[in-house]
PDB file of C-alpha atoms in Angstrom:
ATOM      1  CA  MET A   1      -3.429 -89.362  98.281  1.00  0.00           C
ATOM      2  CA  SER A   2      -1.894 -86.297  99.831  1.00  0.00           C
ATOM      3  CA  LEU A   3      -1.541 -86.282 103.528  1.00  0.00           C
ATOM      4  CA  VAL A   4      -1.850 -82.484 103.705  1.00  0.00           C
ATOM      5  CA  LEU A   5      -4.021 -80.439 101.703  1.00  0.00           C
ATOM      6  CA  SER A   6      -3.515 -76.763 101.057  1.00  0.00           C
ATOM      7  CA  GLU A   7      -5.324 -74.000  99.341  1.00  0.00           C
ATOM      8  CA  ARG A   8      -5.253 -70.166  99.209  1.00  0.00           C
ATOM      9  CA  ILE A   9      -8.234 -68.050 100.137  1.00  0.00           C
ATOM     10  CA  GLY A  10      -7.372 -64.439  99.438  1.00  0.00           C
ATOM     11  CA  ARG A  11      -4.133 -63.693 101.626  1.00  0.00           C
ATOM     12  CA  VAL A  12      -4.780 -66.744 103.700  1.00  0.00           C
ATOM     13  CA  GLY A  13      -3.272 -70.226 103.405  1.00  0.00           C
ATOM     14  CA  LEU A  14      -5.567 -72.973 104.678  1.00  0.00           C
ATOM     15  CA  VAL A  15      -3.781 -76.195 105.496  1.00  0.00           C
ATOM     16  CA  THR A  16      -5.722 -79.323 106.310  1.00  0.00           C
ATOM     17  CA  LEU A  17      -4.273 -82.480 107.643  1.00  0.00           C
ATOM     18  CA  ASN A  18      -5.715 -85.321 105.458  1.00  0.00           C
ATOM     19  CA  ARG A  19      -5.289 -88.806 107.051  1.00  0.00           C
ATOM     20  CA  PRO A  20      -8.839 -89.323 108.318  1.00  0.00           C
ATOM     21  CA  GLU A  21      -8.769 -93.212 108.405  1.00  0.00           C
ATOM     22  CA  ALA A  22      -6.146 -92.557 111.305  1.00  0.00           C
ATOM     23  CA  LYS A  23      -7.792 -89.490 112.846  1.00  0.00           C
ATOM     24  CA  ASN A  24      -4.833 -87.508 111.464  1.00  0.00           C
ATOM     25  CA  ALA A  25      -2.276 -89.467 113.428  1.00  0.00           C
ATOM     26  CA  LEU A  26       1.059 -87.644 112.752  1.00  0.00           C
ATOM     27  CA  ASN A  27       3.443 -90.066 111.026  1.00  0.00           C
ATOM     28  CA  GLU A  28       6.727 -88.983 109.608  1.00  0.00           C
ATOM     29  CA  ALA A  29       5.365 -88.617 106.035  1.00  0.00           C
ATOM     30  CA  LEU A  30       2.523 -86.336 107.055  1.00  0.00           C
ATOM     31  CA  VAL A  31       4.746 -84.053 109.109  1.00  0.00           C
ATOM     32  CA  LEU A  32       7.369 -83.886 106.347  1.00  0.00           C
ATOM     33  CA  GLU A  33       4.460 -82.780 103.991  1.00  0.00           C
ATOM     34  CA  LEU A  34       3.278 -80.401 106.413  1.00  0.00           C
ATOM     35  CA  SER A  35       6.503 -78.809 107.018  1.00  0.00           C
ATOM     36  CA  ARG A  36       7.090 -78.331 103.130  1.00  0.00           C
ATOM     37  CA  ILE A  37       3.695 -76.675 102.831  1.00  0.00           C
ATOM     38  CA  VAL A  38       3.691 -74.443 105.737  1.00  0.00           C
ATOM     39  CA  CYS A  39       7.398 -73.260 104.868  1.00  0.00           C
ATOM     40  CA  ALA A  40       6.207 -72.443 101.347  1.00  0.00           C
ATOM     41  CA  LEU A  41       3.119 -70.352 102.736  1.00  0.00           C
ATOM     42  CA  ASP A  42       5.464 -68.615 105.281  1.00  0.00           C
ATOM     43  CA  GLU A  43       7.883 -67.428 102.356  1.00  0.00           C
ATOM     44  CA  ASP A  44       5.249 -66.434 100.042  1.00  0.00           C
ATOM     45  CA  PRO A  45       4.661 -62.556 100.220  1.00  0.00           C
ATOM     46  CA  GLU A  46       1.029 -62.907  99.009  1.00  0.00           C
ATOM     47  CA  ILE A  47       0.101 -64.790 102.069  1.00  0.00           C
ATOM     48  CA  GLY A  48      -0.548 -62.963 105.260  1.00  0.00           C
ATOM     49  CA  ALA A  49      -1.831 -65.749 107.843  1.00  0.00           C
ATOM     50  CA  ILE A  50      -1.895 -69.380 107.935  1.00  0.00           C
ATOM     51  CA  VAL A  51      -4.948 -71.578 109.332  1.00  0.00           C
ATOM     52  CA  VAL A  52      -4.257 -75.097 110.074  1.00  0.00           C
ATOM     53  CA  THR A  53      -7.093 -77.641 110.657  1.00  0.00           C
ATOM     54  CA  GLY A  54      -7.596 -81.261 110.738  1.00  0.00           C
ATOM     55  CA  GLY A  55     -11.021 -80.906 108.994  1.00  0.00           C
ATOM     56  CA  GLU A  56     -14.601 -81.050 110.420  1.00  0.00           C
ATOM     57  CA  SER A  57     -14.240 -83.768 113.092  1.00  0.00           C
ATOM     58  CA  CYS A  58     -10.746 -84.507 114.303  1.00  0.00           C
ATOM     59  CA  PHE A  59      -7.751 -82.149 114.432  1.00  0.00           C
ATOM     60  CA  SER A  60      -5.177 -84.971 115.412  1.00  0.00           C
ATOM     61  CA  VAL A  61      -4.805 -87.799 117.927  1.00  0.00           C
ATOM     62  CA  GLY A  62      -1.130 -87.244 117.883  1.00  0.00           C
ATOM     63  CA  ALA A  63       1.936 -89.125 116.955  1.00  0.00           C
ATOM     64  CA  ASP A  64       1.414 -92.516 115.082  1.00  0.00           C
ATOM     65  CA  ILE A  65       1.928 -95.048 117.838  1.00  0.00           C
ATOM     66  CA  LYS A  66       2.440 -97.899 115.226  1.00  0.00           C
ATOM     67  CA  GLU A  67       5.328 -96.060 113.707  1.00  0.00           C
ATOM     68  CA  MET A  68       6.853 -95.485 117.156  1.00  0.00           C
ATOM     69  CA  THR A  69       6.580 -98.638 118.855  1.00  0.00           C
ATOM     70  CA  GLU A  70       9.627-100.541 117.810  1.00  0.00           C
ATOM     71  CA  LYS A  71      11.776 -97.398 117.457  1.00  0.00           C
ATOM     72  CA  THR A  72      15.110 -97.795 119.248  1.00  0.00           C
ATOM     73  CA  PHE A  73      16.863 -95.155 121.314  1.00  0.00           C
ATOM     74  CA  ALA A  74      19.626 -95.076 118.647  1.00  0.00           C
ATOM     75  CA  GLU A  75      17.242 -94.544 115.925  1.00  0.00           C
ATOM     76  CA  ALA A  76      15.315 -91.632 117.746  1.00  0.00           C
ATOM     77  CA  TYR A  77      18.507 -89.971 118.688  1.00  0.00           C
ATOM     78  CA  VAL A  78      20.538 -90.269 115.592  1.00  0.00           C
ATOM     79  CA  ARG A  79      17.520 -89.132 113.463  1.00  0.00           C
ATOM     80  CA  ASN A  80      16.739 -86.495 116.030  1.00  0.00           C
ATOM     81  CA  PHE A  81      12.969 -87.507 116.206  1.00  0.00           C
ATOM     82  CA  VAL A  82      10.312 -85.084 116.815  1.00  0.00           C
ATOM     83  CA  SER A  83      12.746 -82.132 115.731  1.00  0.00           C
ATOM     84  CA  ARG A  84      12.877 -79.510 113.035  1.00  0.00           C
ATOM     85  CA  ASP A  85       9.972 -80.584 110.742  1.00  0.00           C
ATOM     86  CA  TRP A  86       7.619 -81.293 113.821  1.00  0.00           C
ATOM     87  CA  GLU A  87       8.481 -77.733 115.091  1.00  0.00           C
ATOM     88  CA  VAL A  88       7.510 -76.024 111.814  1.00  0.00           C
ATOM     89  CA  LEU A  89       4.447 -74.055 113.275  1.00  0.00           C
ATOM     90  CA  SER A  90       6.634 -72.647 116.034  1.00  0.00           C
ATOM     91  CA  TYR A  91       9.245 -71.415 113.333  1.00  0.00           C
ATOM     92  CA  CYS A  92       6.591 -69.424 111.188  1.00  0.00           C
ATOM     93  CA  ARG A  93       7.104 -65.634 111.159  1.00  0.00           C
ATOM     94  CA  LYS A  94       3.481 -65.412 109.955  1.00  0.00           C
ATOM     95  CA  PRO A  95       0.495 -65.827 112.413  1.00  0.00           C
ATOM     96  CA  VAL A  96      -0.794 -69.263 112.668  1.00  0.00           C
ATOM     97  CA  ILE A  97      -4.379 -70.163 113.713  1.00  0.00           C
ATOM     98  CA  ALA A  98      -5.221 -73.786 114.728  1.00  0.00           C
ATOM     99  CA  ALA A  99      -8.773 -74.562 113.812  1.00  0.00           C
ATOM    100  CA  VAL A 100      -9.752 -77.475 116.144  1.00  0.00           C
ATOM    101  CA  ALA A 101     -12.775 -79.913 116.378  1.00  0.00           C
ATOM    102  CA  GLY A 102     -12.789 -83.340 118.089  1.00  0.00           C
ATOM    103  CA  TYR A 103      -9.471 -84.599 119.388  1.00  0.00           C
ATOM    104  CA  ALA A 104      -6.306 -82.464 119.619  1.00  0.00           C
ATOM    105  CA  ILE A 105      -4.456 -84.745 121.833  1.00  0.00           C
ATOM    106  CA  GLY A 106      -0.771 -85.772 122.189  1.00  0.00           C
ATOM    107  CA  GLY A 107       1.158 -84.383 119.138  1.00  0.00           C
ATOM    108  CA  GLY A 108      -2.087 -82.719 118.044  1.00  0.00           C
ATOM    109  CA  CYS A 109      -2.269 -80.770 121.218  1.00  0.00           C
ATOM    110  CA  GLU A 110       1.390 -79.992 121.079  1.00  0.00           C
ATOM    111  CA  PHE A 111       0.546 -78.507 117.216  1.00  0.00           C
ATOM    112  CA  ALA A 112      -2.294 -76.570 118.792  1.00  0.00           C
ATOM    113  CA  LEU A 113       0.145 -75.148 121.407  1.00  0.00           C
ATOM    114  CA  MET A 114       2.615 -74.036 118.837  1.00  0.00           C
ATOM    115  CA  SER A 115      -0.099 -71.955 117.005  1.00  0.00           C
ATOM    116  CA  ASP A 116      -0.547 -68.328 117.849  1.00  0.00           C
ATOM    117  CA  ILE A 117      -4.239 -68.432 118.208  1.00  0.00           C
ATOM    118  CA  VAL A 118      -6.407 -71.456 118.860  1.00  0.00           C
ATOM    119  CA  VAL A 119     -10.132 -71.566 117.565  1.00  0.00           C
ATOM    120  CA  ALA A 120     -11.996 -74.537 118.949  1.00  0.00           C
ATOM    121  CA  ASP A 121     -15.471 -75.837 118.392  1.00  0.00           C
ATOM    122  CA  ALA A 122     -17.563 -77.478 121.259  1.00  0.00           C
ATOM    123  CA  SER A 123     -16.333 -80.748 120.425  1.00  0.00           C
ATOM    124  CA  ALA A 124     -12.841 -80.190 120.824  1.00  0.00           C
ATOM    125  CA  ARG A 125     -10.835 -82.316 123.223  1.00  0.00           C
ATOM    126  CA  PHE A 126      -7.331 -81.404 124.299  1.00  0.00           C
ATOM    127  CA  GLY A 127      -4.763 -83.326 126.374  1.00  0.00           C
ATOM    128  CA  GLN A 128      -1.299 -84.922 126.771  1.00  0.00           C
ATOM    129  CA  PRO A 129      -2.049 -88.694 127.403  1.00  0.00           C
ATOM    130  CA  GLU A 130       1.583 -89.903 126.392  1.00  0.00           C
ATOM    131  CA  VAL A 131       2.070 -91.190 130.009  1.00  0.00           C
ATOM    132  CA  SER A 132      -0.590 -93.946 129.131  1.00  0.00           C
ATOM    133  CA  VAL A 133       1.502 -95.372 126.219  1.00  0.00           C
ATOM    134  CA  GLY A 134       4.818 -95.235 128.277  1.00  0.00           C
ATOM    135  CA  THR A 135       6.434 -91.961 127.173  1.00  0.00           C
ATOM    136  CA  ILE A 136       6.275 -88.234 127.633  1.00  0.00           C
ATOM    137  CA  PRO A 137       4.909 -85.359 125.791  1.00  0.00           C
ATOM    138  CA  GLY A 138       8.043 -84.722 123.606  1.00  0.00           C
ATOM    139  CA  GLY A 139       7.039 -82.274 121.016  1.00  0.00           C
ATOM    140  CA  GLY A 140       6.988 -79.451 123.412  1.00  0.00           C
ATOM    141  CA  GLY A 141       4.082 -80.498 125.614  1.00  0.00           C
ATOM    142  CA  THR A 142       5.627 -80.241 128.880  1.00  0.00           C
ATOM    143  CA  GLN A 143       7.292 -77.063 128.022  1.00  0.00           C
ATOM    144  CA  ARG A 144       4.611 -74.935 126.207  1.00  0.00           C
ATOM    145  CA  LEU A 145       1.795 -76.284 128.382  1.00  0.00           C
ATOM    146  CA  ALA A 146       3.489 -75.058 131.362  1.00  0.00           C
ATOM    147  CA  ARG A 147       4.170 -71.822 129.976  1.00  0.00           C
ATOM    148  CA  SER A 148       0.556 -71.501 128.803  1.00  0.00           C
ATOM    149  CA  ILE A 149      -1.351 -72.644 131.881  1.00  0.00           C
ATOM    150  CA  GLY A 150       1.167 -72.850 134.583  1.00  0.00           C
ATOM    151  CA  LYS A 151       3.120 -75.598 136.342  1.00  0.00           C
ATOM    152  CA  ALA A 152       0.461 -77.018 138.513  1.00  0.00           C
ATOM    153  CA  LYS A 153      -2.203 -77.769 135.902  1.00  0.00           C
ATOM    154  CA  ALA A 154       0.408 -78.897 133.340  1.00  0.00           C
ATOM    155  CA  MET A 155       1.813 -81.393 135.972  1.00  0.00           C
ATOM    156  CA  GLU A 156      -1.726 -82.660 136.489  1.00  0.00           C
ATOM    157  CA  LEU A 157      -2.557 -82.878 132.871  1.00  0.00           C
ATOM    158  CA  CYS A 158       0.758 -84.573 131.711  1.00  0.00           C
ATOM    159  CA  LEU A 159       1.053 -86.973 134.743  1.00  0.00           C
ATOM    160  CA  THR A 160      -2.706 -88.079 134.603  1.00  0.00           C
ATOM    161  CA  GLY A 161      -3.298 -88.118 130.849  1.00  0.00           C
ATOM    162  CA  ARG A 162      -6.737 -86.538 131.454  1.00  0.00           C
ATOM    163  CA  LEU A 163      -8.574 -84.807 128.470  1.00  0.00           C
ATOM    164  CA  LEU A 164      -9.803 -81.547 128.731  1.00  0.00           C
ATOM    165  CA  GLY A 165     -13.208 -80.474 127.412  1.00  0.00           C
ATOM    166  CA  ALA A 166     -13.445 -77.271 125.050  1.00  0.00           C
ATOM    167  CA  ASP A 167     -14.968 -75.277 127.869  1.00  0.00           C
ATOM    168  CA  GLU A 168     -12.144 -75.946 130.320  1.00  0.00           C
ATOM    169  CA  ALA A 169      -9.431 -75.775 127.629  1.00  0.00           C
ATOM    170  CA  GLU A 170     -10.795 -71.917 127.009  1.00  0.00           C
ATOM    171  CA  ARG A 171     -11.113 -71.273 130.720  1.00  0.00           C
ATOM    172  CA  ILE A 172      -7.383 -72.139 131.420  1.00  0.00           C
ATOM    173  CA  GLY A 173      -6.039 -70.457 128.324  1.00  0.00           C
ATOM    174  CA  ILE A 174      -5.413 -73.131 125.789  1.00  0.00           C
ATOM    175  CA  VAL A 175      -8.167 -72.099 123.465  1.00  0.00           C
ATOM    176  CA  SER A 176      -8.448 -68.613 122.404  1.00  0.00           C
ATOM    177  CA  ILE A 177     -11.858 -68.649 121.053  1.00  0.00           C
ATOM    178  CA  LEU A 178     -14.590 -71.232 121.619  1.00  0.00           C
ATOM    179  CA  VAL A 179     -17.383 -71.384 118.905  1.00  0.00           C
ATOM    180  CA  PRO A 180     -20.421 -73.548 118.196  1.00  0.00           C
ATOM    181  CA  ALA A 181     -19.873 -76.830 116.547  1.00  0.00           C
ATOM    182  CA  GLY A 182     -18.875 -76.891 113.042  1.00  0.00           C
ATOM    183  CA  ASP A 183     -17.824 -73.048 113.080  1.00  0.00           C
ATOM    184  CA  HIS A 184     -14.235 -73.512 113.860  1.00  0.00           C
ATOM    185  CA  ILE A 185     -12.766 -73.379 110.326  1.00  0.00           C
ATOM    186  CA  ARG A 186     -15.174 -70.525 109.222  1.00  0.00           C
ATOM    187  CA  THR A 187     -14.163 -68.415 112.285  1.00  0.00           C
ATOM    188  CA  ALA A 188     -10.475 -69.093 111.877  1.00  0.00           C
ATOM    189  CA  LEU A 189     -10.580 -68.063 108.230  1.00  0.00           C
ATOM    190  CA  GLU A 190     -12.392 -65.018 109.092  1.00  0.00           C
ATOM    191  CA  MET A 191      -9.968 -64.051 111.644  1.00  0.00           C
ATOM    192  CA  ALA A 192      -6.916 -64.962 109.341  1.00  0.00           C
ATOM    193  CA  ALA A 193      -8.395 -62.822 106.651  1.00  0.00           C
ATOM    194  CA  ARG A 194      -8.581 -59.844 109.030  1.00  0.00           C
ATOM    195  CA  ILE A 195      -5.002 -60.324 110.180  1.00  0.00           C
ATOM    196  CA  ALA A 196      -3.790 -60.704 106.641  1.00  0.00           C
ATOM    197  CA  GLY A 197      -5.445 -57.376 105.595  1.00  0.00           C
ATOM    198  CA  TYR A 198      -3.131 -55.479 108.042  1.00  0.00           C
ATOM    199  CA  SER A 199       0.533 -54.660 107.196  1.00  0.00           C
ATOM    200  CA  LEU A 200       2.634 -58.060 107.082  1.00  0.00           C
ATOM    201  CA  PRO A 201       5.840 -56.541 108.713  1.00  0.00           C
ATOM    202  CA  ILE A 202       3.743 -54.951 111.414  1.00  0.00           C
ATOM    203  CA  VAL A 203       1.862 -58.170 112.023  1.00  0.00           C
ATOM    204  CA  GLU A 204       5.110 -60.253 112.092  1.00  0.00           C
ATOM    205  CA  MET A 205       6.690 -57.616 114.594  1.00  0.00           C
ATOM    206  CA  ILE A 206       3.663 -57.997 116.834  1.00  0.00           C
ATOM    207  CA  LYS A 207       4.084 -61.826 116.844  1.00  0.00           C
ATOM    208  CA  GLU A 208       7.826 -61.583 117.443  1.00  0.00           C
ATOM    209  CA  SER A 209       7.350 -59.029 120.353  1.00  0.00           C
ATOM    210  CA  VAL A 210       4.662 -61.248 122.055  1.00  0.00           C
ATOM    211  CA  ASN A 211       6.742 -64.439 121.629  1.00  0.00           C
ATOM    212  CA  ALA A 212       9.614 -62.490 123.238  1.00  0.00           C
ATOM    213  CA  ALA A 213       7.469 -62.253 126.434  1.00  0.00           C
ATOM    214  CA  PHE A 214       8.312 -66.048 126.994  1.00  0.00           C
ATOM    215  CA  ASP A 215      12.032 -65.951 126.281  1.00  0.00           C
ATOM    216  CA  THR A 216      13.056 -62.856 128.319  1.00  0.00           C
ATOM    217  CA  GLY A 217      12.628 -61.279 131.514  1.00  0.00           C
ATOM    218  CA  LEU A 218      10.213 -58.141 131.864  1.00  0.00           C
ATOM    219  CA  SER A 219      12.912 -55.423 131.316  1.00  0.00           C
ATOM    220  CA  GLY A 220      14.444 -57.130 128.367  1.00  0.00           C
ATOM    221  CA  GLY A 221      11.091 -57.787 126.789  1.00  0.00           C
ATOM    222  CA  LEU A 222      10.049 -54.262 127.240  1.00  0.00           C
ATOM    223  CA  ARG A 223      13.486 -53.093 125.547  1.00  0.00           C
ATOM    224  CA  PHE A 224      12.791 -55.416 122.684  1.00  0.00           C
ATOM    225  CA  GLU A 225       9.201 -54.153 122.225  1.00  0.00           C
ATOM    226  CA  ARG A 226      10.350 -50.658 122.417  1.00  0.00           C
ATOM    227  CA  ARG A 227      13.006 -51.072 119.655  1.00  0.00           C
ATOM    228  CA  LEU A 228      10.315 -52.867 117.439  1.00  0.00           C
ATOM    229  CA  LEU A 229       7.987 -49.747 117.980  1.00  0.00           C
ATOM    230  CA  HIS A 230      10.776 -47.532 116.871  1.00  0.00           C
ATOM    231  CA  ALA A 231      11.361 -49.783 113.792  1.00  0.00           C
ATOM    232  CA  THR A 232       8.007 -49.374 112.710  1.00  0.00           C
ATOM    233  CA  PHE A 233       8.608 -45.649 111.943  1.00  0.00           C
ATOM    234  CA  ALA A 234      10.686 -46.698 109.224  1.00  0.00           C
ATOM    235  CA  LEU A 235       7.862 -48.675 107.244  1.00  0.00           C
ATOM    236  CA  ASP A 236       5.855 -47.215 104.455  1.00  0.00           C
ATOM    237  CA  ASP A 237       2.940 -48.923 105.938  1.00  0.00           C
ATOM    238  CA  GLN A 238       3.116 -47.018 109.156  1.00  0.00           C
ATOM    239  CA  LYS A 239       3.043 -43.755 107.321  1.00  0.00           C
ATOM    240  CA  GLU A 240       0.198 -44.668 105.232  1.00  0.00           C
ATOM    241  CA  ALA A 241      -1.919 -46.193 108.048  1.00  0.00           C
ATOM    242  CA  MET A 242      -1.474 -42.978 110.129  1.00  0.00           C
ATOM    243  CA  ARG A 243      -2.258 -40.521 107.335  1.00  0.00           C
ATOM    244  CA  ALA A 244      -5.246 -42.666 106.480  1.00  0.00           C
ATOM    245  CA  PHE A 245      -6.571 -42.388 109.905  1.00  0.00           C
ATOM    246  CA  ALA A 246      -5.992 -38.668 109.896  1.00  0.00           C
ATOM    247  CA  ASP A 247      -7.930 -38.568 106.419  1.00  0.00           C
ATOM    248  CA  ARG A 248     -10.565 -40.859 107.727  1.00  0.00           C
ATOM    249  CA  ARG A 249     -10.095 -43.360 105.038  1.00  0.00           C
ATOM    250  CA  LYS A 250      -9.067 -46.970 104.749  1.00  0.00           C
ATOM    251  CA  PRO A 251      -5.297 -47.547 104.455  1.00  0.00           C
ATOM    252  CA  VAL A 252      -3.792 -49.349 101.455  1.00  0.00           C
ATOM    253  CA  PHE A 253      -0.992 -51.529 102.776  1.00  0.00           C
ATOM    254  CA  LEU A 254       1.976 -52.208 100.584  1.00  0.00           C
ATOM    255  CA  HIS A 255       3.502 -54.683 103.094  1.00  0.00           C
ATOM    256  CA  ARG A 256       6.581 -52.687 103.456  1.00  0.00           C
TER     257      ARG A 256
END
């Protein structure tokens, strides 16, 4: 059985974690398969956005504890545990939308934090409970959570292991859009289709520029944004979209 399912819906790639008997616990085999599929979608010129979900009832309960329990320091260090393949969502140039229902905790929460947009239904639960099993949120949890919601709140969640309901997660900025139970995948696909309908290079430039805000100071970020703005004037899609606006018609994007 495939641990990760994928399908193409128009210009959208839908990726589903498929380990329901373990609530989509992230073992190395699943993560490797996810990395391979997501990289292929990211390189496919016919795909404009990616939706990642755990299905109807659970996103992911995080790293597979059974696989981790007897791992030694040397094994973790030499094999660089939780490294390139685990970070695949953060490496995507195309927009990634996480469609979340049920638990998104530990590594599952970290996968959501790597995504560009998080659509969650009312059943969603987020958190970094690694402290309760004697380790730390090591898949980016301490870093991305602090950048998303601030130091004080990130400290509280990581040090206590408390889980957040969907309402609180939306209020503090983990969740982009909160939808009724069962609507998370449909909403994420609709949003992804809308994004994928725009010019791919423009969309990728927007994503790159927003991400730069977390890696640079304001003045450096503004200079980077300005250069990307200037670069858009070299695109056929910029000319087509602005002419279409003036002509009161829908643009036909060529993604170049």
